Each structure stands twice: as structure tokens, then as C-alpha cells.
Amino acid sequence: DGGAVPASAAPVPADVHWDYTLKEMAWLSADFQSERARHVRQARKLSNAVLSYHTGLASKRRRERQAAEGRARRLAARLARSVHRGYWRKMERVVEYKQRLAGENGRRRDMDRRLVSLVRQTERYGERLHRGGDGPARSSSSSGGGMTIEEALSSGLEERAAKRRGADYARMHADMVYDADYFSAADGGSPVHGTRR
């Protein structure tokens, strides 16, 4: 035949031990790089998680501290208002009542002294007029059942002062009950005694 003879293919060299060693070294290098990259990513995630945890913990503590300070401030303000409106106003009323009572007692004593002097002067005038008449003079102590004018005036004044003190104490008690109802309603409760009398 006149046909062409096909060229033989180039022989493929077989892998020797060194070729397998090089391939294993390349694979091991790629595995080390990927493992290192994975460790870096994992470390970054853990560090971010720790940072976010501590940041959130600090902000939580700060919020709790601010909330505690707010509660303490509100409690202090409520106590200050209750002390100012309740205790000191009652003390002011007591002081005003004592001052008014002292002034009234002073005026009453002055009026009593004037009244006693007028009564004594009237008795002297009456005795003089009686001596100028037809019988002996009689004192007011013998005609008044054994009680002098000073004793009668002092007993009457004591009764009036006791009545006035009782009325003033009743009025102060009503004011205190009204204040207590008002403050209990302001703190969130409901008034017990209703409106003020």
C-alpha cells in the first residue's frame, strides 16, 4: 500500500516518587492557607462577639444606674413634697395657733384687769352711796355666795378658754384629716373622708 504510517504518540512520563511529593506539598500548602484563613475568621467573630457583649453589659449597667438614680430622685422629691406640704405646714399652723392664742390671752387678761378695776371702783362707789343711806355697807363677797368677783371672772374665763381650745383643736383635726386624704390621693390612693368640711 502507499498509505502513510501514523506517527507514534509521545510517551507520557509516569509519575515518580518526587512528583507525588510535590503534589502533596502543594495540597498541604493550600490546606494550611485555608485553615489559617478559617482560624482568622473564627477569631474575628469571637472577638466581635466579646466586644459586643462587654459593650452591651456596660450600657446595661449604665441604664440600670440611671434608672436607680431616677427612682431615688423621684422618691426624694416625693418625700420632700410630703414633708413640706404635710409636716411643716402643720407646724406652721400650730405656731400660728399658739401665737394667736397667746395674743388673745394677753388681750383677755388686759380686759379682765380693766373689768376688775371697774368693778372694784363701782363697789367703792356703791359702798359710799350705801353708807350715805340708812344701813351698813355690805360687801359683794357676802352677797355673792362666798365667791369674789376675781374668782367668778377667772372661772368664767377658764370655761370660755376651754370651749375655744376644743373648737380650735377640732378645726385643726379636720384640717389634718383633709391634708392626709389629699396626700394619699396624690400618691395614687383614693381619699377616704371626701371633701373638706
Short mmCIF file of C-alpha atoms in Angstrom, two decimals:
data_model
loop_
_atom_site.label_atom_id
_atom_site.label_comp_id
_atom_site.label_asym_id
_atom_site.label_seq_id
_atom_site.Cartn_x
_atom_site.Cartn_y
_atom_site.Cartn_z
CA ASP A 1 0.00 0.00 0.00
CA GLY A 2 1.11 3.50 -0.42
CA GLY A 3 -0.53 4.71 2.79
CA ALA A 4 1.33 6.87 5.39
CA VAL A 5 2.45 5.29 8.57
CA PRO A 6 0.89 7.18 11.62
CA ALA A 7 3.36 8.82 13.92
CA SER A 8 3.53 7.28 17.28
CA ALA A 9 2.28 9.45 20.18
CA ALA A 10 4.80 10.90 22.59
CA PRO A 11 5.15 8.70 25.56
CA VAL A 12 3.54 10.03 28.81
CA PRO A 13 6.10 10.02 31.55
CA ALA A 14 4.97 8.10 34.61
CA ASP A 15 4.80 9.89 37.96
CA VAL A 16 7.68 9.11 40.16
CA HIS A 17 8.03 9.50 43.93
CA TRP A 18 9.21 13.11 43.66
CA ASP A 19 6.12 14.09 41.66
CA TYR A 20 3.86 12.69 44.37
CA THR A 21 5.89 14.53 46.97
CA LEU A 22 5.47 17.86 45.11
CA LYS A 23 1.72 17.32 44.72
CA GLU A 24 1.39 16.51 48.42
CA MET A 25 3.38 19.65 49.32
CA ALA A 26 1.12 21.80 47.11
CA TRP A 27 -2.01 20.32 48.67
CA LEU A 28 -0.61 20.76 52.18
CA SER A 29 0.25 24.42 51.47
CA ALA A 30 -3.28 25.14 50.22
CA ASP A 31 -4.74 23.32 53.23
CA PHE A 32 -2.59 25.38 55.64
CA GLN A 33 -3.66 28.64 53.96
CA SER A 34 -7.36 27.75 54.04
CA GLU A 35 -7.08 26.59 57.67
CA ARG A 36 -5.32 29.78 58.65
CA ALA A 37 -7.96 31.88 56.91
CA ARG A 38 -10.67 29.90 58.74
CA HIS A 39 -8.97 30.45 62.09
CA VAL A 40 -8.65 34.18 61.39
CA ARG A 41 -12.33 34.43 60.51
CA GLN A 42 -13.30 32.48 63.62
CA ALA A 43 -11.07 34.63 65.82
CA ARG A 44 -12.59 37.80 64.31
CA LYS A 45 -16.11 36.52 65.02
CA LEU A 46 -15.22 35.64 68.61
CA SER A 47 -13.53 38.99 69.24
CA ASN A 48 -16.53 40.88 67.82
CA ALA A 49 -18.89 38.81 69.98
CA VAL A 50 -16.83 39.50 73.13
CA LEU A 51 -16.61 43.20 72.29
CA SER A 52 -20.36 43.47 71.67
CA TYR A 53 -21.08 41.56 74.91
CA HIS A 54 -18.96 43.87 77.04
CA THR A 55 -20.30 46.95 75.28
CA GLY A 56 -23.88 45.80 75.90
CA LEU A 57 -23.03 44.94 79.50
CA ALA A 58 -21.58 48.38 80.12
CA SER A 59 -24.57 50.09 78.51
CA LYS A 60 -26.92 47.87 80.54
CA ARG A 61 -25.16 48.79 83.77
CA ARG A 62 -25.27 52.44 82.80
CA ARG A 63 -29.02 52.22 82.09
CA GLU A 64 -29.61 50.41 85.39
CA ARG A 65 -27.61 53.04 87.26
CA GLN A 66 -29.54 55.85 85.58
CA ALA A 67 -32.84 54.11 86.37
CA ALA A 68 -31.82 53.69 90.02
CA GLU A 69 -30.82 57.36 90.22
CA GLY A 70 -34.13 58.36 88.66
CA ARG A 71 -36.06 56.25 91.18
CA ALA A 72 -34.06 57.71 94.06
CA ARG A 73 -34.65 61.26 92.78
CA ARG A 74 -38.39 60.66 92.41
CA LEU A 75 -38.59 59.15 95.89
CA ALA A 76 -36.62 62.05 97.39
CA ALA A 77 -38.83 64.59 95.60
CA ARG A 78 -41.99 62.84 96.83
CA LEU A 79 -40.67 62.74 100.41
CA ALA A 80 -39.65 66.40 100.22
CA ARG A 81 -43.10 67.38 98.96
CA SER A 82 -44.82 65.34 101.67
CA VAL A 83 -42.59 66.84 104.38
CA HIS A 84 -43.05 70.38 103.08
CA ARG A 85 -46.78 70.14 102.48
CA GLY A 86 -47.63 67.93 105.43
CA TYR A 87 -45.29 68.35 108.39
CA TRP A 88 -44.07 71.93 108.06
CA ARG A 89 -47.47 73.32 107.13
CA LYS A 90 -48.95 71.63 110.19
CA MET A 91 -46.14 73.05 112.29
CA GLU A 92 -46.82 76.49 110.86
CA ARG A 93 -50.49 76.13 111.75
CA VAL A 94 -49.60 75.03 115.28
CA VAL A 95 -47.24 78.00 115.69
CA GLU A 96 -49.85 80.41 114.29
CA TYR A 97 -52.46 78.93 116.60
CA LYS A 98 -50.18 79.29 119.64
CA GLN A 99 -49.31 82.87 118.71
CA ARG A 100 -52.96 83.75 118.19
CA LEU A 101 -53.87 82.05 121.46
CA ALA A 102 -51.11 83.92 123.31
CA GLY A 103 -52.29 87.22 121.84
CA GLU A 104 -55.90 86.51 122.73
CA ASN A 105 -54.91 85.50 126.26
CA GLY A 106 -52.92 88.71 126.64
CA ARG A 107 -55.82 90.84 125.42
CA ARG A 108 -58.21 88.87 127.62
CA ARG A 109 -56.02 89.45 130.69
CA ASP A 110 -55.86 93.17 129.95
CA MET A 111 -59.63 93.32 129.57
CA ASP A 112 -60.08 91.30 132.77
CA ARG A 113 -57.81 93.66 134.70
CA ARG A 114 -59.75 96.64 133.41
CA LEU A 115 -63.02 94.93 134.23
CA VAL A 116 -61.85 94.09 137.75
CA SER A 117 -60.70 97.66 138.32
CA LEU A 118 -64.05 98.97 137.05
CA VAL A 119 -65.97 96.55 139.25
CA ARG A 120 -63.94 97.49 142.32
CA GLN A 121 -64.41 101.15 141.60
CA THR A 122 -68.14 100.52 141.18
CA GLU A 123 -68.20 98.63 144.52
CA ARG A 124 -66.48 101.54 146.24
CA TYR A 125 -68.97 103.94 144.77
CA GLY A 126 -71.82 101.67 145.84
CA GLU A 127 -70.46 101.36 149.38
CA ARG A 128 -70.09 105.12 149.63
CA LEU A 129 -73.61 105.59 148.40
CA HIS A 130 -74.85 102.91 150.78
CA ARG A 131 -73.00 104.46 153.72
CA GLY A 132 -74.61 107.73 152.87
CA GLY A 133 -78.01 105.92 153.09
CA ASP A 134 -79.74 104.25 156.03
CA GLY A 135 -77.91 100.93 156.57
CA PRO A 136 -74.47 99.42 156.99
CA ALA A 137 -72.43 98.61 153.95
CA ARG A 138 -72.45 95.06 152.63
CA SER A 139 -69.58 93.62 150.65
CA SER A 140 -70.04 91.81 147.41
CA SER A 141 -68.41 88.68 148.86
CA SER A 142 -71.18 88.26 151.43
CA SER A 143 -73.93 88.84 148.87
CA GLY A 144 -72.33 86.69 146.13
CA GLY A 145 -72.49 83.37 147.92
CA GLY A 146 -68.86 83.41 149.19
CA MET A 147 -67.23 83.98 145.73
CA THR A 148 -65.29 87.13 144.94
CA ILE A 149 -65.52 88.95 141.64
CA GLU A 150 -61.99 87.85 140.67
CA GLU A 151 -62.91 84.17 141.25
CA ALA A 152 -66.11 84.47 139.24
CA LEU A 153 -64.27 86.16 136.37
CA SER A 154 -61.44 83.60 136.41
CA SER A 155 -63.90 80.65 136.39
CA GLY A 156 -65.84 82.15 133.50
CA LEU A 157 -62.64 82.83 131.58
CA GLU A 158 -61.43 79.26 132.12
CA GLU A 159 -64.70 77.87 130.76
CA ARG A 160 -64.57 80.12 127.71
CA ALA A 161 -60.90 79.27 127.07
CA ALA A 162 -61.64 75.53 127.33
CA LYS A 163 -64.51 75.83 124.85
CA ARG A 164 -62.37 77.86 122.45
CA ARG A 165 -59.48 75.38 122.70
CA GLY A 166 -61.85 72.49 121.99
CA ALA A 167 -63.21 74.23 118.90
CA ASP A 168 -59.70 75.10 117.67
CA TYR A 169 -58.44 71.54 118.19
CA ALA A 170 -61.47 70.16 116.33
CA ARG A 171 -60.76 72.53 113.42
CA MET A 172 -57.05 71.55 113.37
CA HIS A 173 -58.01 67.86 113.41
CA ALA A 174 -60.34 68.38 110.43
CA ASP A 175 -57.53 70.19 108.54
CA MET A 176 -55.07 67.35 109.26
CA VAL A 177 -57.57 64.71 108.09
CA TYR A 178 -58.15 66.70 104.90
CA ASP A 179 -54.37 67.01 104.29
CA ALA A 180 -53.85 63.29 104.86
CA ASP A 181 -56.63 62.48 102.38
CA TYR A 182 -55.20 64.90 99.85
CA PHE A 183 -51.69 63.43 100.04
CA SER A 184 -52.92 59.84 99.89
CA ALA A 185 -54.89 60.74 96.74
CA ALA A 186 -51.82 62.48 95.27
CA ASP A 187 -49.72 59.36 95.84
CA GLY A 188 -52.16 57.23 93.86
CA GLY A 189 -54.71 56.27 96.51
CA SER A 190 -58.27 57.42 96.89
CA PRO A 191 -59.40 59.94 99.55
CA VAL A 192 -61.23 58.39 102.46
CA HIS A 193 -63.06 61.29 104.09
CA GLY A 194 -64.27 63.01 100.94
CA THR A 195 -64.41 66.79 100.68
CA ARG A 196 -63.23 69.22 103.29
CA ARG A 197 -65.71 70.42 105.89
#
